[in-house]
Every structure is written in C-alpha cells, then in structure tokens.
CSV table of C-alpha atoms in Angstrom, one decimal:
chain,number,residue,atom,x,y,z
A,16,MET,CA,135.2,158.9,127.2
A,17,PHE,CA,134.1,155.5,126.0
A,18,TRP,CA,137.3,154.4,124.2
A,19,GLY,CA,141.0,155.2,124.3
A,20,THR,CA,142.7,157.7,122.1
A,21,THR,CA,146.1,155.9,122.2
A,22,PRO,CA,147.1,152.5,121.0
A,23,ALA,CA,146.7,149.5,123.3
A,24,LEU,CA,150.0,148.6,125.1
A,25,ASP,CA,151.5,145.3,126.3
A,26,ILE,CA,152.5,146.9,129.7
A,27,LEU,CA,154.8,144.0,130.5
A,28,GLU,CA,156.8,144.6,127.3
A,29,GLU,CA,157.0,148.3,127.9
A,30,TYR,CA,158.2,147.6,131.5
A,31,GLU,CA,160.8,145.1,130.3
A,32,LEU,CA,162.2,147.5,127.6
A,33,ILE,CA,162.7,150.1,130.3
A,34,LYS,CA,163.7,148.0,133.3
A,35,ASN,CA,165.2,145.0,131.5
A,36,ASN,CA,163.7,142.6,134.1
A,37,ILE,CA,160.1,141.8,135.2
A,38,PRO,CA,159.5,141.0,138.9
A,39,GLU,CA,157.6,137.9,139.9
A,40,THR,CA,154.6,140.1,140.9
A,41,ILE,CA,153.9,143.3,139.2
A,42,ASN,CA,151.3,145.8,140.4
A,43,ILE,CA,149.8,148.2,137.9
A,44,LEU,CA,147.6,151.2,138.6
A,45,ILE,CA,145.7,152.5,135.5
A,46,VAL,CA,144.0,155.9,136.2
A,47,GLY,CA,141.7,156.9,133.3
A,48,GLY,CA,142.5,154.1,130.9
A,49,VAL,CA,138.8,154.5,129.8
A,50,ASP,CA,138.5,151.0,128.3
A,51,CYS,CA,140.2,147.8,129.2
A,52,ARG,CA,142.5,147.7,126.1
A,53,HIS,CA,145.7,147.7,128.1
A,54,VAL,CA,144.5,144.9,130.3
A,55,LEU,CA,143.4,142.7,127.3
A,56,LYS,CA,146.6,143.4,125.4
A,57,THR,CA,148.8,142.6,128.4
A,58,GLU,CA,146.9,139.5,129.4
A,59,ALA,CA,147.0,138.2,125.8
A,60,CYS,CA,150.7,138.7,125.4
A,61,LYS,CA,151.5,137.4,128.9
A,62,TYR,CA,152.5,134.0,127.6
A,63,ARG,CA,155.5,135.6,125.8
A,64,HIS,CA,157.1,136.7,129.0
A,65,LYS,CA,158.3,134.7,132.0
A,66,ASN,CA,155.7,133.6,134.6
A,67,VAL,CA,154.5,136.7,136.4
A,68,LYS,CA,151.6,137.6,138.6
A,69,ILE,CA,149.8,140.8,137.7
A,70,ASN,CA,147.5,142.9,139.9
A,71,PHE,CA,145.6,145.5,137.9
A,72,ILE,CA,143.8,148.4,139.6
A,73,LEU,CA,141.6,150.4,137.2
A,74,VAL,CA,140.4,153.8,138.4
A,75,GLU,CA,137.7,155.7,136.6
A,76,ALA,CA,135.8,158.9,137.4
A,77,CYS,CA,132.8,157.9,135.3
A,78,LEU,CA,130.6,155.0,136.5
A,79,GLU,CA,129.4,154.4,132.9
A,80,VAL,CA,133.0,153.6,132.0
A,81,ILE,CA,133.3,151.1,134.9
A,82,ALA,CA,130.1,149.3,133.7
A,83,ARG,CA,131.4,149.2,130.2
A,84,GLN,CA,134.8,147.8,131.3
A,85,MET,CA,132.9,144.9,133.0
A,86,LEU,CA,130.8,144.5,129.8
A,87,LEU,CA,133.9,144.4,127.5
A,88,LEU,CA,135.7,142.0,129.8
A,89,SER,CA,132.7,139.7,129.9
A,90,ILE,CA,132.7,139.6,126.1
A,91,ALA,CA,136.4,139.1,125.7
A,92,LEU,CA,136.4,136.2,128.2
A,93,GLN,CA,133.6,134.2,126.6
A,94,PRO,CA,135.0,130.7,125.8
A,95,GLN,CA,135.2,129.8,122.1
A,96,GLN,CA,132.7,126.9,122.8
A,97,ILE,CA,130.0,129.5,123.6
A,98,ILE,CA,130.9,132.2,121.0
A,99,GLY,CA,133.1,131.7,118.0
A,100,LEU,CA,136.1,133.9,117.5
A,101,SER,CA,134.7,135.9,114.5
A,102,GLN,CA,131.3,136.4,116.1
A,103,LYS,CA,132.8,137.4,119.5
A,104,THR,CA,135.1,139.9,117.7
A,105,LYS,CA,132.3,141.6,115.8
A,106,ILE,CA,130.1,141.7,118.9
A,107,PHE,CA,132.9,143.4,120.8
A,108,MET,CA,133.6,145.9,118.0
A,109,GLU,CA,130.0,146.9,117.7
A,110,ILE,CA,129.4,147.4,121.4
A,111,TYR,CA,132.8,149.1,121.7
A,112,GLY,CA,132.5,151.7,119.0
A,113,ASN,CA,129.1,151.8,117.3
A,114,THR,CA,126.1,153.9,118.3
A,115,LEU,CA,123.9,151.5,116.3
A,116,ILE,CA,124.2,147.8,116.6
A,117,ARG,CA,122.5,144.7,115.0
A,118,PRO,CA,119.3,143.4,116.7
A,119,SER,CA,121.1,140.2,117.6
A,120,VAL,CA,123.9,142.2,119.3
A,121,ALA,CA,121.3,144.3,121.1
A,122,LYS,CA,119.7,141.1,122.4
A,123,PHE,CA,123.2,139.9,123.5
A,124,LEU,CA,123.7,143.2,125.3
A,125,GLN,CA,120.4,142.9,127.2
A,126,THR,CA,121.2,139.3,128.4
A,127,THR,CA,124.7,140.2,129.4
A,128,ALA,CA,123.5,143.3,131.3
A,129,THR,CA,121.2,141.0,133.2
A,130,ASP,CA,124.1,138.9,134.3
A,131,LEU,CA,126.2,141.9,135.2
A,132,LEU,CA,123.3,143.2,137.2
A,133,LYS,CA,123.4,140.1,139.3
A,134,MET,CA,127.2,140.5,139.7
A,135,ILE,CA,126.8,144.1,140.9
A,136,THR,CA,124.2,143.3,143.5
A,137,ASN,CA,125.7,140.0,144.6
A,138,TYR,CA,129.4,139.9,145.0
A,139,ASP,CA,129.3,136.2,145.7
A,140,TYR,CA,127.8,135.6,142.3
A,141,LEU,CA,130.6,137.8,140.8
A,142,LYS,CA,133.2,135.7,142.5
A,143,THR,CA,131.6,132.5,141.2
A,144,LEU,CA,131.8,133.6,137.6
A,145,MET,CA,134.8,135.9,137.7
A,146,GLU,CA,136.9,135.2,140.7
A,147,PHE,CA,139.7,137.3,139.4
A,148,LEU,CA,137.5,140.5,139.2
A,149,SER,CA,136.5,142.7,142.1
A,150,LEU,CA,134.6,145.9,142.4
A,151,ASN,CA,135.5,148.6,144.9
A,152,VAL,CA,132.9,151.4,144.8
A,153,LYS,CA,130.8,153.3,147.3
A,154,TYR,CA,127.2,152.2,148.0
A,155,LYS,CA,125.7,155.1,146.2
A,156,GLU,CA,127.9,154.4,143.2
A,157,ARG,CA,126.8,150.8,143.2
A,158,ASP,CA,123.2,151.9,143.3
A,159,TYR,CA,123.8,154.0,140.1
A,160,LEU,CA,125.5,151.0,138.4
A,161,GLU,CA,122.5,149.0,139.2
A,162,THR,CA,120.2,151.6,137.6
A,163,LEU,CA,122.5,151.8,134.6
A,164,LEU,CA,122.5,148.0,134.1
A,165,LYS,CA,118.7,147.9,134.5
A,166,PHE,CA,118.5,150.5,131.7
A,167,TRP,CA,120.8,148.3,129.5
A,168,SER,CA,118.6,145.3,130.0
A,169,SER,CA,115.4,147.3,129.4
A,170,LYS,CA,113.5,147.8,126.2
A,171,ASP,CA,112.9,151.5,126.3
A,172,GLU,CA,113.0,152.9,122.7
A,173,PHE,CA,115.1,156.0,122.1
A,174,ASP,CA,116.8,157.7,119.1
A,175,ILE,CA,120.5,157.8,119.7
A,176,CYS,CA,121.1,159.2,116.2
A,177,LEU,CA,119.0,162.2,117.2
A,178,SER,CA,121.2,162.7,120.3
A,179,TRP,CA,124.3,162.4,118.2
A,180,ASP,CA,123.0,164.9,115.6
A,181,ARG,CA,122.1,167.5,118.2
A,182,ARG,CA,125.6,167.4,119.6
A,183,LEU,CA,127.1,167.4,116.2
A,184,ARG,CA,125.2,170.6,115.3
A,185,ARG,CA,126.3,172.2,118.6
A,186,THR,CA,130.0,171.4,118.1
A,187,LEU,CA,130.2,172.3,114.4
A,188,GLY,CA,128.0,175.4,114.6
A,189,VAL,CA,127.9,177.2,111.2
A,190,ARG,CA,130.2,174.5,109.7
A,191,TYR,CA,127.4,171.9,110.0
A,192,ASP,CA,126.2,172.5,106.5
A,193,SER,CA,129.7,171.7,105.2
A,194,LYS,CA,130.3,169.0,107.7
A,195,ILE,CA,131.8,166.5,105.2
A,196,GLY,CA,134.6,169.0,104.5
A,197,ALA,CA,135.2,169.5,108.2
A,198,PHE,CA,135.4,165.8,108.7
A,199,ASP,CA,137.9,165.4,105.8
A,200,TRP,CA,140.0,168.3,107.1
A,201,ASP,CA,140.3,166.7,110.6
A,202,LEU,CA,141.2,163.3,109.1
A,203,HIS,CA,143.8,164.4,106.5
A,204,MET,CA,145.3,167.5,108.2
A,205,ARG,CA,145.3,166.2,111.7
A,206,LEU,CA,145.0,162.4,112.2
A,207,HIS,CA,146.9,161.4,109.1
A,208,ASP,CA,149.5,164.0,109.8
A,209,VAL,CA,150.3,162.4,113.2
A,210,GLY,CA,150.4,158.8,111.9
A,211,ALA,CA,146.8,157.5,111.9
A,212,LYS,CA,146.9,156.9,108.2
A,213,GLN,CA,145.2,153.5,108.5
A,214,ILE,CA,141.9,155.3,109.1
A,215,CYS,CA,140.0,155.5,105.7
A,216,ASN,CA,137.8,158.4,104.5
A,217,GLN,CA,134.5,156.5,104.5
A,218,GLU,CA,134.7,154.9,107.9
A,219,TYR,CA,135.8,158.2,109.5
A,220,ARG,CA,132.9,160.0,107.8
A,221,ASN,CA,130.5,157.4,109.0
A,222,PHE,CA,131.7,157.8,112.6
A,223,ARG,CA,131.6,161.6,112.5
A,224,ALA,CA,128.2,161.7,110.9
A,225,ASN,CA,126.3,159.1,112.9
A,226,GLY,CA,128.6,157.3,115.3
A,227,VAL,CA,128.8,154.0,113.4
A,228,SER,CA,132.5,153.3,113.3
A,229,PHE,CA,132.7,149.7,112.3
A,230,SER,CA,130.6,148.3,109.5
A,231,TRP,CA,130.5,145.2,107.3
A,232,LEU,CA,128.7,144.5,104.0
A,233,GLU,CA,126.8,141.5,105.4
A,234,SER,CA,125.4,143.3,108.5
A,235,GLU,CA,122.8,146.0,109.1
A,236,VAL,CA,122.7,148.0,112.3
A,237,SER,CA,119.4,149.4,113.5
A,238,LYS,CA,119.3,149.2,117.3
A,239,PRO,CA,120.7,151.8,119.7
A,240,ASN,CA,123.8,150.8,121.7
A,241,ARG,CA,122.6,151.4,125.3
A,242,SER,CA,126.1,151.1,126.7
A,243,LEU,CA,127.0,154.5,125.2
A,244,VAL,CA,124.2,156.4,127.1
A,245,CYS,CA,125.1,158.7,130.0
A,246,VAL,CA,123.4,160.0,133.2
A,247,VAL,CA,120.6,157.5,133.4
A,248,VAL,CA,117.8,158.3,135.9
A,249,PRO,CA,114.8,156.1,136.7
A,250,ASN,CA,111.5,157.6,135.9
A,251,GLY,CA,108.7,155.3,137.1
A,252,ALA,CA,108.9,152.1,135.0
A,253,ASN,CA,111.1,153.8,132.4
A,254,PHE,CA,114.3,155.9,132.3
A,255,VAL,CA,115.4,159.3,131.3
A,256,HIS,CA,119.0,160.1,130.3
A,257,HIS,CA,121.3,162.6,128.5
A,258,GLY,CA,121.9,160.4,125.5
A,259,TYR,CA,125.4,160.2,124.1
A,260,LEU,CA,128.1,162.4,125.7
A,261,GLY,CA,131.3,160.7,124.5
A,262,ASP,CA,134.0,161.4,122.0
A,263,MET,CA,132.8,162.7,118.5
A,264,HIS,CA,136.2,163.6,117.0
A,265,THR,CA,138.8,160.8,117.2
A,266,GLY,CA,136.7,157.6,117.1
A,267,PRO,CA,137.5,154.1,118.4
A,268,PHE,CA,140.0,153.3,115.7
A,269,ILE,CA,143.1,154.3,117.6
A,270,SER,CA,143.1,151.5,120.3
A,271,PHE,CA,143.4,148.5,118.0
A,272,GLY,CA,143.4,149.9,114.4
A,273,LEU,CA,146.7,151.6,113.7
A,274,THR,CA,149.4,148.9,114.0
A,275,CYS,CA,149.5,145.2,113.3
A,276,GLU,CA,152.0,142.3,113.6
A,277,ASP,CA,150.9,141.2,110.1
A,278,GLU,CA,152.4,144.0,107.9
A,279,THR,CA,150.2,143.0,104.9
A,280,PHE,CA,147.3,144.7,106.7
A,281,LEU,CA,149.3,148.0,106.7
A,282,LYS,CA,150.1,148.1,103.0
A,283,SER,CA,148.9,151.0,100.9
A,284,VAL,CA,149.3,152.1,97.3
A,285,TYR,CA,149.4,155.8,96.4
A,286,GLY,CA,147.8,156.6,99.7
A,287,GLN,CA,145.0,154.1,99.4
A,288,ASN,CA,145.0,151.4,102.1
A,289,HIS,CA,144.5,147.8,101.3
A,290,TYR,CA,142.7,147.4,104.6
A,291,ARG,CA,140.6,149.8,106.7
A,292,ALA,CA,141.2,150.5,110.3
A,293,THR,CA,138.1,148.4,110.9
A,294,ASP,CA,139.8,145.4,109.3
A,295,VAL,CA,143.0,145.9,111.3
A,296,THR,CA,141.0,146.3,114.5
A,297,GLU,CA,139.2,143.0,113.7
A,298,ARG,CA,142.4,141.2,113.0
A,299,ASN,CA,144.1,142.5,116.2
A,300,LEU,CA,141.1,141.6,118.4
A,301,LYS,CA,141.0,138.1,117.0
A,302,GLN,CA,144.6,137.7,117.9
A,303,ILE,CA,144.1,139.1,121.4
A,304,PHE,CA,141.0,136.9,122.1
A,305,TYR,CA,142.7,133.8,120.6
A,306,GLU,CA,146.0,134.3,122.6
A,307,LEU,CA,144.0,135.1,125.7
A,308,GLU,CA,142.3,131.8,125.6
A,309,HIS,CA,144.9,129.4,124.1
A,310,LYS,CA,148.2,131.0,125.4
A,311,LYS,CA,149.9,130.5,122.1
A,312,LYS,CA,150.7,132.4,118.9
A,313,TYR,CA,147.8,133.3,116.7
A,314,ASN,CA,148.0,132.5,112.9
A,315,HIS,CA,145.6,134.6,111.0
A,316,LYS,CA,143.6,132.8,108.2
A,317,LYS,CA,142.3,135.1,105.6
A,318,THR,CA,138.8,134.2,104.4
A,319,ASN,CA,136.7,135.2,101.4
A,320,ASP,CA,133.5,133.9,99.9
A,321,SER,CA,135.3,131.3,97.8
A,322,LEU,CA,136.8,129.7,100.9
A,323,MET,CA,133.6,129.7,103.0
A,324,GLY,CA,132.5,126.2,101.7
A,325,ASN,CA,129.3,124.6,102.7
A,326,VAL,CA,127.5,124.9,106.0
A,327,VAL,CA,127.3,121.6,108.0
A,328,MET,CA,124.9,121.7,111.0
A,329,LYS,CA,126.2,119.8,114.0
A,330,GLU,CA,123.6,117.4,115.5
A,331,GLU,CA,123.1,117.8,119.2
A,332,ASN,CA,121.8,115.2,121.6
A,333,LEU,CA,119.0,117.0,123.4
A,334,VAL,CA,117.8,115.8,126.8
A,335,ILE,CA,114.1,116.4,127.1
A,336,ASP,CA,112.2,116.1,130.4
A,337,ASN,CA,108.7,115.0,129.5
A,338,THR,CA,107.4,116.1,132.9
A,339,GLY,CA,108.7,119.6,132.5
A,340,LEU,CA,106.8,120.5,129.3
A,341,ASP,CA,109.9,120.1,127.1
A,342,PHE,CA,111.9,122.5,129.2
A,343,ILE,CA,115.7,122.5,128.5
A,344,PRO,CA,117.6,124.3,131.2
A,345,ARG,CA,119.9,127.1,130.2
A,346,GLN,CA,123.6,126.3,130.5
A,347,THR,CA,125.5,127.9,133.4
A,348,LYS,CA,127.4,131.0,132.4
A,349,THR,CA,131.1,130.4,132.2
A,350,TYR,CA,134.1,132.7,131.6
A,351,LEU,CA,137.8,132.2,130.9
A,352,LYS,CA,139.8,132.1,134.1
A,353,LEU,CA,142.6,134.6,134.6
A,354,GLU,CA,145.5,133.9,137.0
A,355,ASP,CA,145.8,137.7,137.8
A,356,ARG,CA,143.7,140.1,139.7
A,357,ILE,CA,141.6,143.0,138.3
A,358,THR,CA,140.1,145.6,140.6
A,359,LEU,CA,137.6,148.2,139.3
A,360,THR,CA,137.3,151.3,141.4
A,361,SER,CA,136.0,154.9,141.2
A,362,ALA,CA,138.1,158.0,141.4
A,363,SER,CA,136.4,158.9,144.7
A,364,MET,CA,138.2,156.0,146.3
A,365,LEU,CA,141.6,157.0,145.0
A,366,ARG,CA,142.2,159.6,147.7
A,367,MET,CA,141.3,157.0,150.3
A,368,PHE,CA,144.1,154.7,149.1
A,369,LYS,CA,146.6,157.2,150.4
A,370,HIS,CA,145.7,156.3,153.9
A,371,LYS,CA,145.8,152.5,153.4
A,372,GLN,CA,148.9,150.8,154.5
A,373,GLU,CA,148.6,148.1,151.9
A,374,TYR,CA,149.2,150.5,149.0
A,375,GLN,CA,152.3,152.2,150.5
A,376,LYS,CA,155.2,151.7,147.9
A,377,PHE,CA,153.0,149.2,146.2
A,378,PHE,CA,152.8,150.0,142.4
A,379,ASP,CA,155.5,149.1,139.9
A,380,VAL,CA,153.7,150.8,137.0
A,381,ILE,CA,151.4,153.9,137.2
A,382,TYR,CA,149.4,155.0,134.1
A,383,PHE,CA,147.5,158.2,133.7
A,384,GLY,CA,145.1,159.1,130.9
A,385,SER,CA,145.4,162.5,129.3
A,386,SER,CA,142.1,163.8,130.8
A,387,TYR,CA,143.0,162.5,134.2
A,388,ILE,CA,146.0,164.7,134.9
A,389,LYS,CA,143.9,166.6,137.3
A,390,PHE,CA,143.9,163.6,139.6
A,391,PHE,CA,147.7,163.6,139.7
A,392,ASP,CA,148.8,164.2,143.2
A,393,GLY,CA,152.6,164.3,144.0
A,394,GLU,CA,152.1,163.1,147.6
A,395,LEU,CA,149.8,160.4,146.4
A,396,ILE,CA,152.3,159.2,143.8
A,397,ASN,CA,155.2,159.3,146.2
A,398,ASN,CA,153.2,157.1,148.6
A,399,PHE,CA,152.0,154.7,145.9
A,400,ALA,CA,155.1,154.2,143.8
A,401,LYS,CA,157.9,151.8,144.4
A,402,LYS,CA,161.5,152.9,144.1
A,403,GLY,CA,162.3,153.1,140.3
A,404,ALA,CA,158.6,152.7,139.3
A,405,PHE,CA,157.6,153.1,135.7
A,406,MET,CA,155.1,155.8,134.8
A,407,LEU,CA,153.1,156.3,131.6
A,408,ILE,CA,151.1,159.4,130.8
A,409,GLU,CA,148.9,159.6,127.7
A,410,ASN,CA,149.5,162.3,125.1
A,411,GLN,CA,146.7,164.0,123.2
A,412,LEU,CA,148.4,163.3,119.9
A,413,TYR,CA,145.3,161.7,118.3
A,414,VAL,CA,142.8,164.3,119.4
A,415,PRO,CA,142.0,166.3,116.2
A,416,SER,CA,141.1,169.5,118.2
A,417,CYS,CA,144.6,169.5,119.7
A,418,ARG,CA,147.0,171.4,117.3
A,419,LYS,CA,150.7,171.8,117.8
A,420,GLN,CA,150.2,174.7,120.3
A,421,GLU,CA,147.7,172.7,122.3
A,422,LEU,CA,150.1,169.7,122.4
A,423,LYS,CA,152.9,172.0,123.5
A,424,ASN,CA,150.7,173.3,126.3
A,425,PHE,CA,149.8,169.8,127.3
A,426,SER,CA,153.5,168.9,127.4
A,427,LYS,CA,154.1,171.9,129.7
A,428,SER,CA,151.3,170.8,132.0
A,429,VAL,CA,152.8,167.3,132.2
A,430,GLU,CA,156.2,168.9,133.1
A,431,GLU,CA,154.5,171.1,135.7
A,432,THR,CA,152.8,168.0,137.2
A,433,LEU,CA,156.0,166.0,137.4
A,434,LYS,CA,157.7,168.7,139.5
A,435,TRP,CA,155.9,167.2,142.5
A,436,VAL,CA,157.7,163.8,142.1
A,437,GLU,CA,161.3,162.9,141.8
A,438,THR,CA,162.1,161.5,138.3
A,439,GLU,CA,165.1,159.7,137.1
A,440,SER,CA,164.4,160.0,133.3
A,441,ILE,CA,161.7,161.4,131.1
A,442,LYS,CA,161.2,160.3,127.5
A,443,PHE,CA,158.5,162.4,125.7
A,444,ASN,CA,158.3,164.1,122.4
A,445,TYR,CA,154.8,165.7,122.3
A,446,GLU,CA,154.8,165.9,118.5
A,447,LYS,CA,155.4,162.2,117.9
A,448,ASP,CA,155.0,160.1,121.1
A,449,ALA,CA,151.6,158.7,122.1
A,450,TYR,CA,152.9,158.4,125.7
A,451,ALA,CA,155.3,160.1,128.1
A,452,LYS,CA,157.5,157.4,129.7
A,453,ILE,CA,158.9,158.3,133.1
A,454,ILE,CA,161.1,156.4,135.5
A,455,LEU,CA,160.7,157.6,139.1
A,456,LYS,CA,163.5,157.7,141.6
C-alpha cells in the first residue's frame, strides 16, 4: 500500500526497447504505482535519452498514498545546498519504509507537512514552489488531505509498534509464537526463490517484527512515522486513526534494493551478501537524486571511518537586525525544477477522464499496479490509448503469500482483462517476470 512490490523502472528505456523510438512528447498514465519510484527513476535517467517532454498522470485510490507521493517528491527534489546527498537519502529511506524514525527526521516530517498543507489549501502556493506539479481531486478529498497533513504536523503521541504487533498477531494467528521461523520461511522459500536474494535475514526479520526496514549503526529510531498512518479523523484538538494498515510481508526493499549498476554491491560468497538490500537501496537512491539534480552520470564514492577525515565548520556571515530582536528570517523554500508535468489524481476522477476530449487517444504508456486490475476498463483503455500504445501490468511475483498457483491465477485474470482490448503482442511469464509488457493495436 505504501511502497511498490516491483523494481523501479526507467519507463523511457522500457518504451525505447519495445518501440525503438521515443516521441518528442510522451504521455504516461500510472494507475496504482503506489509510490513515485517510476517517476523518480525515469526523471533521473532522462538525460540519457534524447530531449523529450513527459506528462505523468498518477492515479491512486488511497488518499494517504497521494499525500505520501507529494511528500516523497518534496524530499527528492530538495537542492543539495539545503540537504546533502547522504542526509537526503537516509531521510527519504526512513520516511519511505520505516515505522519508527529518528527524532530529527520526525521534526523534518512535521515541517515538510506544514509546507504541504499550504500547498494543498492554496494551489497558487503550490505553483510557486512546484510549478510542474498539479493536484486533481474532489473537494471532499482535498478536505481529507488537509486533515491528514494536519495530523502529520501535529504532536499527538501514539504507539505505532503496538498497531503493528496487533496486526502481526492477527495475520500469523497460531504461528505468532514461532514468528521468526515464519519470517525465515517467507524469505528463503519465497522471496529468495523468485530472485530477491539481496534481502538479508536480519533486515527482513526487523521489518516483519516491528516495521523498521532500514537501519544503520550510527542511528537510533524512536519516533513514529506519521506518514504510514491510515484513516485519520479529527477528534477535537486531537486525532483518531486506524494505525498502520499497509504491507507486512514484502517490505520496501524491492523498489530500489534488488539491482544496481555497480555490480560490486551484488556480490555474495556462499549465499552471504557483501551488501544488504538497505545498502543497495541507499546507493541507488543516491544515484537517482544526484542525476536528478545534476543531469550527469553518478560516480559512487565508498566511504568508511578511515576516510571521513576531520570536520571543518564553515563560517557563515549572518545578517542581524538589531531592531528585530536578533531575528533572522527563514530562507524561502525551494525545490528543483522539472521540465515535465506531474499530475496527482484520485481513482474517483479516472472514470470522468473517459468523457474528457483532451484524453482521447492521449497516452503512449499505460501502467497498472497488480492490486488495481479492478480499475481496468476496456472501453476506458480504448479511449485513452494511442495506436500502438505500450502497457505495463505489475505481477505479484514478490508477494510472499502468492505461491505458484496464485501467480497462475493472477496471470489468468490478466489474460481475461486483456480480452477487452486489442493487443498486438504480450510478453509475460508469471513465474519470472515482474511485469507483463503489452503492445496495443
């Protein structure tokens, strides 16, 4: 629900491999992408392709996911002058995949939520900071987003670990007392079996036991990650909610933690990895953030304690107004500028697109998440898709609860769904492929 269960894609590269040519303007519809991993990956790798204008439309059924996409985009697009690359990467990873975060990250989440609240309630302010981003939701949905962001920026104390443990007891049932064995079985007999061997025992156990996926020796997490809370309702000056309702089986390792351009991060000896999925995720996100800002190839520099050197504090020239009681104004918030367009919209608006002339034969690429097949409408796709459009459908390959029979049934449901559209070719092996790749007529 809060993170993807398939690896991040450079959609331009996938399109070029299939179609051999990228148009000057490409329109991409992503239904149920859950997080913005494909947007970040595509934008970061855009400099490798010819000059192209991209229009992203991201459709989500859950408003919490829309708010988190805005949050993750705002973190990823922070300039390096404001947040360093390593710091930004760890903040992103903690908010992305940890139920517990550091106090400093919790403070960052509160301040960022305050800015997002201004963007939600004032579209002019949104355009001032992120002119490439637009929000297309109903008024009642925007009201809920406002409530949600107020909760993120509040200081209500709650125990997210208790919420996690209650759901864990409910899902495991009688196996709860032997939960470590259940976790190891899912990891070795399911995830490793389908290719997710980069995930190590300890980090997967930590995720399954308490929801803390990414950890480092020098950090200690203690504050709840408010962005992972669902169904928030105001209750006087405080809020009530349903706690954590997201994924508890796969984890956030799949999106950025399985593959890497630097093959040294994928080495293993006798089944023991040199690097965790956490390390691979950190390295890949550093590359994405660097290339997103600098538009050039990222050269990773390995660091250890012996290479850290001494700390030199930079002297800043502070301007102090004596008449203002030593008040130093806060710097205006700035974000990296994107040349493309990103539109966030809810699933309730998807049906309305069918009646809008501007979306007739509009999309070059259409993407459906595995849990969003129910939103697949043949008439809708026939109206949306250009001739020869490229379609991607997520597979449930990395979902531990889906065995071979479930994957086979999912493959059949995809085939049944595609009967409502005319296809030129379908490339999909449900036992190996993370995506079904389809070319429409």
